[in-house]
Structures are given as C-alpha cells and as structure tokens.
C-alpha cells in the first residue's frame, strides 16, 4: 500500500520543459537551462520534480510515465483540489494568470515557486472556512492512496485525518448535493413582438460605455426581431436568415432581442449551436447581460444531452466497488476523490466542456471519467435513489423557468422530432419552446443528417442487446431490462410475459465476442449458449462484410470504407430474411410492454405513488427511444434489401460502411447506414410544428458572390446565392419564405490581412509540407494556426516540426495528438502568445482567438468535400445541372470559415496561407472583398509575413530556399 509522501515540494527541483529545452531549479537554488536529453539525465539524479501537467511534461522529455501513483508534485492537482471549478490554462503562464501573478517572459523554473507560494497562501486562507472541512474530509483517502500533496495540505490546514468517521463518506457527494423540487407548470408564453427600437436599446445597455463600436450590430439586432413576431398560422413559423460577417457581434446582436422577448412574454428562447465549445462561448457573452451570478443562474441555463453529465448512480457504483476491494486501485481512488471534490462544487455537473477541466482525464486517467456519464441510455429516472439530486434533472427543471436556454442542434432536433412523431404522451419537457435561434446555422444540414440518420451496425445492435440483457456474466455494471423492471413486474404480473419474450428475442442480436468473430480472430470467445450458428444478426453482418469486400473500389478515407447497398447480392438477401424475422419477434413484445405500462398509468391517481408514476413514464420513454424506434428503423432498412425500390426515387441513401473502432487497433465495425438524401426535409418536418419563430444565422450562410457590376454586386448573382443557401438550409420546405438579412463585416480586410497561395510545395511530399509549416510558423514567431483536411497529415507534420519549433521557443500543440479537449487547446493557444496549434475541422469553425495570439492561418490544401457516396448523391439532388459548382460552393464556405478565424477585432492583423499550388482561381472569391491575394513562392511568403505582421523580425528565420520551387502550371 502506498504511504503518504512527507516530502516537501519546496525541496523538489522545479521543472519547466519543452521538447527541446528544459529549465530546472535545483533544490540548492541553481537554475539550469539544458536540452531535453541532458535534462532527463539530471532529473534521474534528483527527487521527483515540481511541475505543471506531469503527463505532458514526461512526454516532452521522451520518458515513460510510471504505472502507479505519480511521484511528482503537479501544481495542477493542487490547484484543482483548492479551486475545483476555476478555469486554469495548464501552463506556467496560464496558472500564473489564474492566480493573479504576472508571468515573466519566458517563464523559468523559479516561477513555479511563486505559484506554489500563492497556492499555499490560498490554502492558508481557507483554514477557518467550511471549505477546509471538505478538504480535510478527503485527506484520509488521498493520504492512504499516496497522493504526493497530502502531507503538504495537512501541514497547512493542520488537519487531523483521523477525526472523520468513515473515509469513503467524503466520496459520497450525492448525500450532500442540493435537491430540486417540483414547481407548477409554466403557462404558455405570450406572443408580443419585439420592436426594433427595443432591441437596439437593450443592445446599448448590454454593451455599456466604452464598448468597441461595431457597425451593423444594431441593424442586425433589429433584423432578428422578425423571428420574434407572432406566427400567422399553425405550422407557419417566422424564419429569418441572417448572415453576419465576422466582427458584426452577432451573439450579443441576437441575445438583446431574445432577452426582451423572453421577459415580455414569460417564455424561453432556445439558442442552439453546433458544439459544446460554442455553447460555452455564448454563455460567456450572456454574462454581460446578467452580470449578477444569482440572476444569471435563474435566467440562463445550458442544456446538453444526458451523456455529458456526471451520473451519480454510476459514481456510487464506482465508489462502492472501490471500497469493497481489499486493496483499492490507488490511482483510481485519487481520481475519484478529485471528481468528488469537483462534483460538490460544480455549477451543473457537466463533464464535457463544463467546469471540469479539460485536462482532468490526462492527469487522473481517462478511465476515471469513462462510464461516469450515462452514455448507454441506462438511466432509470424516477427509480434512481439520486433522482432529486441528479444534475440532468436539475438542468431540465431550471430550463422550465429560464429566459434563455443555450442548447445544441442535436438536443433541439431530438426533442422536436419526438414531439412531431406524436409519441410524447409522456414527454421530458412540460412544453416545447416556440422560439429557436440557430447560431452557426451553416452546420444545420450536418446536424440534421446526424440526428435523422440510422445505422444497423454491429456496435449498435450489440449495444441494444446489452441494454436489454445486461452484462451477461461480465464485470460490467450494465443493468438489463429485467433489473430495471423487477419490482414493477413483481407488482404487475401482466408485464412478465412481454418481458420474457423480449429477453428471449434479444438473443438474436450479436452475442458477446461478436467483434472478434466478425474480424476473424481465432481466439474470439464463443457464446455461452449455442447461438452462434443460428444468430441472425451475426450472419447478416458477415454478409455485409462480404458484399463490401467484393464491391468497394478503395478506402474513401483513413478511417472508413464503403459501398452502395443496391443491388443487394444474393448472399446478403438470404442473410437479411432471418434477421428481419428476429427483429419483428423483438418488436412485438416491446410494443406490448409499452402498452401495458401505459395501462398502469391510466389507473386512478391514488393507485400509484408519484415516484412510481414518474418511473413508469421514464421507462416508456426509454423503451420507445432506446429500442422501439431503433428496431422499427432497422426493419424498414431491411425491407429495402428484401423488396428493393427505385433507388433514384428514394428519399434515402442506403450504404454499407466499415469503420475502425477507437481504441481497438485493426478492428472494424460493419453496418448498414441510412441517410436522408435531403436531411433538411425531416428538419423542416419536426420544426414547423413547435416553432413560432426561427433565426438561422452564421457568418457563412451563403457562398461568396463571385460576379460584380460596376456599381456593386450583380443582383442576379446575389439572388442565386440566397436561393442556393435556402435550398441547402431547407427553408423551401416551410410554408412561408424566410426574411433575409445580410450584414457585412466591419473590418478593413485590405489593410488588416493578406492571403497567399504558395506555389512551390510538392504535392503529397510530407517532408516538404512539414518544412513549409516550420518556416511559416517561425516567420510569424508563433501565433499560428495550422489547418488540415486529414488527421494523418496533421500527425505527420507535428512529428516533424514539434522539436525544431520548440527549440526556437514556439510551443506546438495539436488536436488528435495532445490528450486534451479542443477547448483546453484553444485556451492554451490564446494564452501562450507565441504558441502554435494544429487542428482539423473543429478548429476551423467557431474558434474565437482575438488579438495577436492568432496572426497566421495556414491551410495545408484546398478543403474539397470528401468524395464519398453521401456527397455524390446529394450533389445530384441539390445541384443536378452543375455538380462542380456544388463542390465549389462548399469549398468556398470552408475557406471563408477558416479565414474568419484570422481577424476578430478592429486592430487585428493577420496572414492567410494556402499550401496548395493547384487551388483554382475561381475559389478565391471566398475571401472578403479587398483582400490582397497573391500566388508566391514559399520564400516570398516568409518575407511577406515578416514585413506585414507587427513586431515580427524574420532575421533569424532559416533560409526558405531549402525547399525546391515548382513552377505553377496555369
């Protein structure tokens, strides 16, 4: 058993390192500046160091992390223990700023002692507070687990670890969390419109004195009010398409009228965006409207799916499992203690993008977080002992009384779709909202495609089996349907027969070990019962795999391969019929069980306790959404195999796709996938009922208009661009045409930007590509964002340039390489002014890094649409007369999004570079009017960056001529 470390962090060497250099403050006070190899040798002779972000530090030095409780003093761990919900960038500069210190430039190892002393003083100030009681309660467990900081914290707090009754009690936070209480149902909102003058006045109040003037922001707020006008008829929402150029200030521009409408009509406006990161950005902007924390908590709620929140029942299982072991897993114990510390202080229990640090999993192990959220649809709702302390239920109830609800497209579409199907006689919400503002609206087609697509894959089918049957003998905590219903069945025998029929039919789904058998592994486990020979689903997936292998032309990307379903081969048709029968055998008792549960709800109110009624309602919802809807969709897909329709006339695109499984190298799942040919059809169908008004807004709703007349844009081209945007966003499927608004960016792009197309980088030469990135990043002296269209090329470039950039004092971070979430990487990039960041699509859209932290964007190649089956079929449907124009429009919009990252404020300056000599001139209209666009050599690009960017000296940049020049073929 580990024993508490009594070593003092003041006696440890302090360490700050990059992949190239390290700064070490030895215990006797000497500061050493060494290269990475030398520092590793020196550290081997020293006690465990004082550092920030231990795993990242060890990786930079090329060392192997220890397999047990880490011995080093990681200041991030201590910071989290003291301030569990306070944001901190996991770098020396970031932590210094979070503590109110002034970081030196560069940060040397002695700065860590200043950070340590600041944390010690903060801990000292907590001694007589209730916070100290919480810290002291966790110390016995942390001390037992060998947490290196336990002795330090005990000595400062002068805590007595033995005074607490039971050490594991400190982990049981669900006993101390606040409980929600039911409130009367909120009346329906009013329909009073918002006058443009009211929106402008509210905007002025939010901005306050001294705010940056943004021309067009007030006009934008006025235009948004049209989406808040009363609806003219059932199913006829008011729709506003508002394109707001970068810098317009659209977030506050729509928050102003939304807040006025919410206050006047006592109803919520739901603001929806595409990613968790963008949700948090909007939440930060709302703080300007509601600076008082208490008022903001009542007025503004952030909503996500259940899979994002800490599940207290899962946490209780983890704590009980750990406590029952004779020798607990000590790293897991430390991680659970830190999670308990955070959960008790968290505002909303959001594990993903909330106030839990994005580096938590890297420090305490991803396994600590895995399984803590309800990612498998296992929630038992009212039957859960933690139902009234549940973070998800708290957010649902807060949203019922909120003015602004910040959600995401997936959640909004999911809720609306269940309402539109008429199945929500037991809904999650009392009533659906009537006003929806879709920010980042250019992503709506993608969000609709994801929300309304369906997959009959091995993973999906096996997951349904696990949800129905439970763990089947494994150590998983999975709860089967019998366990969820056991006490209900005991009290209502009519439920027993359909339950038994469901459990019996579920054996037709893939049995444990199916993946190994599908991938032909000789040691794959065999089913506990002899069902493999007759398992219809496994036979079906084997037939899918055979048809894919026979028909695919080649992999469509690095992670998947696919082929069309039709015409289905004879072997696949033969394997489909038994699975179709098995699924129908499963569907019938599922529907029977739901009907009998509904019959229980129809009994007199005094026959059921309130908690039991809530539990039955939740079970009905789960059965419908988790099982019935899925099985019905699968049967419909199989029907097209058995009775094929005219593919050209079908509303769907059916295809076979194989995908690599994360964390399972070399293993592929196989599935039959169905997508809507036009996913905005179901989007319009589900939204036209509940929505009275919708705003769809973005900086890139339309493709840039390429043609101009002497006195301005060509009106015909403007109309064509709006028409194409409306088709892509699905507004023609609504009855009333949308109101259009377009606000130009206020930035002077001719003065603030340059755009360069580099013409001498050999295609598909990774060494040349990496060399170009290195020289360009050195030329800008950091502050550079590198964008990639393929993860494999990103990783290859990162491997080649990380060390030389960091040797030059430019830290390099990368999505898909660094084990931190995207929001944390962006926070680091924003804080470390000379750092560089590599990323893919998620970094291209919606990242806000104002100022000199971002002064160079480099795109590795023209971002053409992925040439897969979905794209092929959709461009036939959406642009049958000119498919190439469809490709160009999508590509120009991606370029506009990427270019939009560069200038976020009126005094920003930046350069946009594309390393693709083959980029067609017709795509250059993607850039704003006035941008200077040149085709240049790499050496000239390096020179221009140095000349254009403020305060950048390229005198020490290596000679760019080391990469051969290739003349552009016109």
Short mmCIF file of N, CA, C and O in Angstrom, two decimals, residues 831-897:
data_model
loop_
_atom_site.label_atom_id
_atom_site.label_comp_id
_atom_site.label_asym_id
_atom_site.label_seq_id
_atom_site.Cartn_x
_atom_site.Cartn_y
_atom_site.Cartn_z
N UNK A 831 -3.65 31.85 -24.65
CA UNK A 831 -2.85 32.37 -23.53
C UNK A 831 -1.38 32.49 -23.86
O UNK A 831 -0.71 33.47 -23.49
N UNK A 832 -0.84 31.48 -24.56
CA UNK A 832 0.58 31.46 -24.89
C UNK A 832 0.77 32.17 -26.24
O UNK A 832 0.56 31.60 -27.30
N UNK A 833 1.16 33.43 -26.20
CA UNK A 833 1.11 34.28 -27.40
C UNK A 833 2.05 33.84 -28.49
O UNK A 833 1.88 34.22 -29.65
N UNK A 834 3.06 33.05 -28.19
CA UNK A 834 4.00 32.59 -29.21
C UNK A 834 3.84 31.11 -29.52
O UNK A 834 4.73 30.49 -30.11
N UNK A 835 2.72 30.54 -29.13
CA UNK A 835 2.49 29.12 -29.39
C UNK A 835 1.88 28.92 -30.77
O UNK A 835 1.43 29.87 -31.42
N UNK A 836 1.87 27.67 -31.22
CA UNK A 836 1.28 27.29 -32.49
C UNK A 836 0.33 26.12 -32.24
O UNK A 836 0.54 25.32 -31.33
N UNK A 837 -0.69 26.02 -33.07
CA UNK A 837 -1.72 25.00 -32.88
C UNK A 837 -2.07 24.37 -34.22
O UNK A 837 -2.26 25.07 -35.21
N UNK A 838 -2.15 23.04 -34.23
CA UNK A 838 -2.58 22.30 -35.42
C UNK A 838 -3.95 21.69 -35.15
O UNK A 838 -4.21 21.18 -34.05
N UNK A 839 -4.83 21.73 -36.15
CA UNK A 839 -6.16 21.18 -35.95
C UNK A 839 -6.85 20.87 -37.26
O UNK A 839 -6.32 21.12 -38.35
N UNK A 840 -8.04 20.31 -37.15
CA UNK A 840 -8.85 19.97 -38.32
C UNK A 840 -10.13 20.79 -38.28
O UNK A 840 -10.12 21.95 -37.88
N UNK A 841 -11.26 20.19 -38.69
CA UNK A 841 -12.50 20.97 -38.86
C UNK A 841 -12.92 21.71 -37.60
O UNK A 841 -13.41 22.84 -37.69
N UNK A 842 -12.78 21.09 -36.43
CA UNK A 842 -13.25 21.71 -35.21
C UNK A 842 -12.51 23.01 -34.91
O UNK A 842 -13.05 23.90 -34.25
N UNK A 843 -11.27 23.12 -35.37
CA UNK A 843 -10.52 24.35 -35.18
C UNK A 843 -10.81 25.36 -36.29
O UNK A 843 -10.55 26.54 -36.14
N UNK A 844 -11.36 24.88 -37.38
CA UNK A 844 -11.65 25.78 -38.50
C UNK A 844 -12.92 26.59 -38.25
O UNK A 844 -13.06 27.72 -38.70
N UNK A 845 -13.88 26.01 -37.52
CA UNK A 845 -15.18 26.64 -37.34
C UNK A 845 -15.37 27.09 -35.90
O UNK A 845 -15.23 26.29 -34.98
N UNK A 846 -15.69 28.34 -35.71
CA UNK A 846 -16.19 28.80 -34.42
C UNK A 846 -15.16 29.08 -33.36
O UNK A 846 -15.51 29.37 -32.23
N UNK A 847 -13.86 29.00 -33.66
CA UNK A 847 -12.84 29.29 -32.66
C UNK A 847 -12.59 30.79 -32.63
O UNK A 847 -12.34 31.41 -33.66
N UNK A 848 -12.66 31.35 -31.43
CA UNK A 848 -12.52 32.80 -31.28
C UNK A 848 -11.24 33.11 -30.53
O UNK A 848 -11.15 32.90 -29.32
N UNK A 849 -10.21 33.58 -31.26
CA UNK A 849 -8.92 33.93 -30.65
C UNK A 849 -8.58 35.34 -31.11
O UNK A 849 -7.86 35.53 -32.10
N UNK A 850 -9.09 36.36 -30.42
CA UNK A 850 -8.81 37.73 -30.84
C UNK A 850 -7.40 38.16 -30.47
O UNK A 850 -6.74 37.55 -29.62
N UNK A 851 -6.94 39.23 -31.12
CA UNK A 851 -5.63 39.78 -30.79
C UNK A 851 -4.49 39.07 -31.46
O UNK A 851 -4.67 38.23 -32.35
N UNK A 852 -3.27 39.34 -30.99
CA UNK A 852 -2.07 38.81 -31.62
C UNK A 852 -1.81 37.35 -31.28
O UNK A 852 -0.84 36.77 -31.77
N UNK A 853 -2.64 36.74 -30.44
CA UNK A 853 -2.49 35.31 -30.18
C UNK A 853 -2.70 34.50 -31.45
O UNK A 853 -2.21 33.38 -31.58
N UNK A 854 -3.45 35.06 -32.42
CA UNK A 854 -3.61 34.41 -33.72
C UNK A 854 -3.34 35.44 -34.80
O UNK A 854 -4.12 36.37 -35.01
N UNK A 855 -2.23 35.27 -35.50
CA UNK A 855 -1.84 36.22 -36.56
C UNK A 855 -1.48 35.53 -37.87
O UNK A 855 -1.17 36.18 -38.85
N UNK A 856 -1.54 34.20 -37.88
CA UNK A 856 -1.25 33.46 -39.10
C UNK A 856 -2.12 32.21 -39.14
O UNK A 856 -2.20 31.47 -38.16
N UNK A 857 -2.80 32.00 -40.26
CA UNK A 857 -3.54 30.76 -40.50
C UNK A 857 -2.95 30.10 -41.74
O UNK A 857 -2.82 30.76 -42.79
N UNK A 858 -2.58 28.83 -41.62
CA UNK A 858 -2.00 28.10 -42.75
C UNK A 858 -2.88 26.88 -43.02
O UNK A 858 -3.07 26.04 -42.14
N UNK A 859 -3.41 26.81 -44.23
CA UNK A 859 -4.24 25.68 -44.65
C UNK A 859 -3.39 24.77 -45.52
O UNK A 859 -2.78 25.22 -46.49
N UNK A 860 -3.39 23.49 -45.20
CA UNK A 860 -2.46 22.57 -45.87
C UNK A 860 -2.86 22.26 -47.31
O UNK A 860 -2.00 21.98 -48.14
N UNK A 861 -4.12 22.31 -47.63
CA UNK A 861 -4.55 22.12 -49.02
C UNK A 861 -5.99 22.58 -49.18
O UNK A 861 -6.68 22.82 -48.20
N UNK A 862 -6.43 22.68 -50.41
CA UNK A 862 -7.80 23.10 -50.69
C UNK A 862 -8.78 22.13 -50.04
O UNK A 862 -8.70 20.92 -50.27
N UNK A 863 -9.71 22.63 -49.23
CA UNK A 863 -10.61 21.73 -48.48
C UNK A 863 -11.81 21.26 -49.30
O UNK A 863 -12.97 21.59 -49.01
N UNK A 864 -11.53 20.47 -50.33
CA UNK A 864 -12.62 19.93 -51.14
C UNK A 864 -13.54 19.04 -50.29
O UNK A 864 -13.09 18.45 -49.32
N UNK A 865 -14.80 18.91 -50.67
CA UNK A 865 -15.68 17.97 -49.96
C UNK A 865 -15.15 16.55 -50.08
O UNK A 865 -14.51 16.18 -51.07
N UNK A 866 -15.38 15.77 -49.06
CA UNK A 866 -14.95 14.38 -49.09
C UNK A 866 -15.73 13.63 -50.17
O UNK A 866 -16.97 13.64 -50.17
N UNK A 867 -15.06 12.97 -51.09
CA UNK A 867 -15.76 12.36 -52.23
C UNK A 867 -16.36 11.00 -51.89
O UNK A 867 -15.99 9.96 -52.45
N UNK A 868 -17.31 10.99 -50.98
CA UNK A 868 -17.92 9.73 -50.58
C UNK A 868 -19.30 9.58 -51.23
O UNK A 868 -19.74 10.42 -52.02
N UNK A 869 -19.98 8.51 -50.88
CA UNK A 869 -21.27 8.21 -51.50
C UNK A 869 -22.31 9.27 -51.15
O UNK A 869 -23.10 9.69 -51.99
N UNK A 870 -22.32 9.70 -49.90
CA UNK A 870 -23.30 10.72 -49.50
C UNK A 870 -23.13 11.99 -50.32
O UNK A 870 -24.11 12.57 -50.79
N UNK A 871 -21.88 12.43 -50.48
CA UNK A 871 -21.65 13.65 -51.25
C UNK A 871 -22.06 13.45 -52.71
O UNK A 871 -22.68 14.34 -53.31
N UNK A 872 -21.76 12.30 -53.26
CA UNK A 872 -22.13 12.02 -54.66
C UNK A 872 -23.63 12.12 -54.87
O UNK A 872 -24.11 12.75 -55.83
N UNK A 873 -24.39 11.52 -53.96
CA UNK A 873 -25.84 11.51 -54.13
C UNK A 873 -26.46 12.87 -53.83
O UNK A 873 -27.43 13.27 -54.47
N UNK A 874 -25.90 13.58 -52.87
CA UNK A 874 -26.50 14.87 -52.51
C UNK A 874 -26.22 15.94 -53.56
O UNK A 874 -27.05 16.82 -53.78
N UNK A 875 -25.09 15.89 -54.17
CA UNK A 875 -24.87 16.92 -55.19
C UNK A 875 -25.72 16.64 -56.42
O UNK A 875 -26.07 17.56 -57.15
N UNK A 876 -26.09 15.36 -56.64
CA UNK A 876 -27.05 15.06 -57.70
C UNK A 876 -28.40 15.69 -57.38
O UNK A 876 -29.08 16.24 -58.26
N UNK A 877 -28.79 15.61 -56.10
CA UNK A 877 -30.11 16.12 -55.71
C UNK A 877 -30.13 17.63 -55.62
O UNK A 877 -31.13 18.27 -55.98
N UNK A 878 -29.06 18.23 -55.10
CA UNK A 878 -29.06 19.67 -54.82
C UNK A 878 -28.48 20.51 -55.95
O UNK A 878 -28.71 21.71 -55.98
N UNK A 879 -27.72 19.90 -56.83
CA UNK A 879 -27.15 20.66 -57.94
C UNK A 879 -27.02 19.75 -59.16
O UNK A 879 -25.93 19.47 -59.66
N UNK A 880 -28.16 19.26 -59.68
CA UNK A 880 -28.11 18.28 -60.77
C UNK A 880 -27.52 18.84 -62.07
O UNK A 880 -26.94 18.09 -62.85
N UNK A 881 -27.66 20.13 -62.30
CA UNK A 881 -27.19 20.71 -63.55
C UNK A 881 -25.71 21.06 -63.54
O UNK A 881 -25.10 21.18 -64.61
N UNK A 882 -25.14 21.27 -62.36
CA UNK A 882 -23.74 21.69 -62.28
C UNK A 882 -23.13 21.15 -60.99
O UNK A 882 -22.92 21.89 -60.03
N UNK A 883 -22.80 19.84 -60.94
CA UNK A 883 -22.22 19.26 -59.72
C UNK A 883 -20.93 19.94 -59.29
O UNK A 883 -20.66 20.07 -58.10
N UNK A 884 -20.12 20.38 -60.26
CA UNK A 884 -18.86 21.02 -59.89
C UNK A 884 -19.11 22.31 -59.12
O UNK A 884 -18.37 22.64 -58.18
N UNK A 885 -20.15 23.04 -59.50
CA UNK A 885 -20.48 24.27 -58.79
C UNK A 885 -20.86 23.97 -57.35
O UNK A 885 -20.55 24.74 -56.44
N UNK A 886 -21.54 22.85 -57.12
CA UNK A 886 -21.90 22.44 -55.76
C UNK A 886 -20.63 22.21 -54.94
O UNK A 886 -20.51 22.66 -53.80
N UNK A 887 -19.65 21.52 -55.51
CA UNK A 887 -18.37 21.30 -54.82
C UNK A 887 -17.68 22.62 -54.51
O UNK A 887 -17.16 22.83 -53.41
N UNK A 888 -17.71 23.51 -55.48
CA UNK A 888 -17.04 24.81 -55.29
C UNK A 888 -17.70 25.61 -54.17
O UNK A 888 -17.01 26.25 -53.37
N UNK A 889 -19.02 25.60 -54.12
CA UNK A 889 -19.72 26.36 -53.09
C UNK A 889 -19.34 25.88 -51.70
O UNK A 889 -19.05 26.67 -50.79
N UNK A 890 -19.34 24.57 -51.51
CA UNK A 890 -18.98 24.03 -50.20
C UNK A 890 -17.54 24.35 -49.84
O UNK A 890 -17.22 24.66 -48.68
N UNK A 891 -16.67 24.30 -50.83
CA UNK A 891 -15.25 24.56 -50.57
C UNK A 891 -15.03 26.03 -50.23
O UNK A 891 -14.27 26.35 -49.30
N UNK A 892 -15.68 26.92 -50.96
CA UNK A 892 -15.53 28.35 -50.64
C UNK A 892 -16.04 28.66 -49.24
O UNK A 892 -15.46 29.48 -48.52
N UNK A 893 -17.11 28.01 -48.82
CA UNK A 893 -17.63 28.26 -47.48
C UNK A 893 -16.65 27.79 -46.41
O UNK A 893 -16.48 28.43 -45.37
N UNK A 894 -15.98 26.68 -46.64
CA UNK A 894 -14.96 26.23 -45.69
C UNK A 894 -13.79 27.21 -45.63
O UNK A 894 -13.25 27.49 -44.55
N UNK A 895 -13.40 27.71 -46.79
CA UNK A 895 -12.32 28.69 -46.81
C UNK A 895 -12.73 29.97 -46.07
O UNK A 895 -11.92 30.58 -45.36
N UNK A 896 -13.97 30.40 -46.25
CA UNK A 896 -14.44 31.59 -45.55
C UNK A 896 -14.44 31.38 -44.04
O UNK A 896 -14.08 32.26 -43.27
N UNK A 897 -14.86 30.19 -43.62
CA UNK A 897 -14.83 29.89 -42.19
C UNK A 897 -13.41 29.93 -41.64
O UNK A 897 -13.15 30.48 -40.58
#
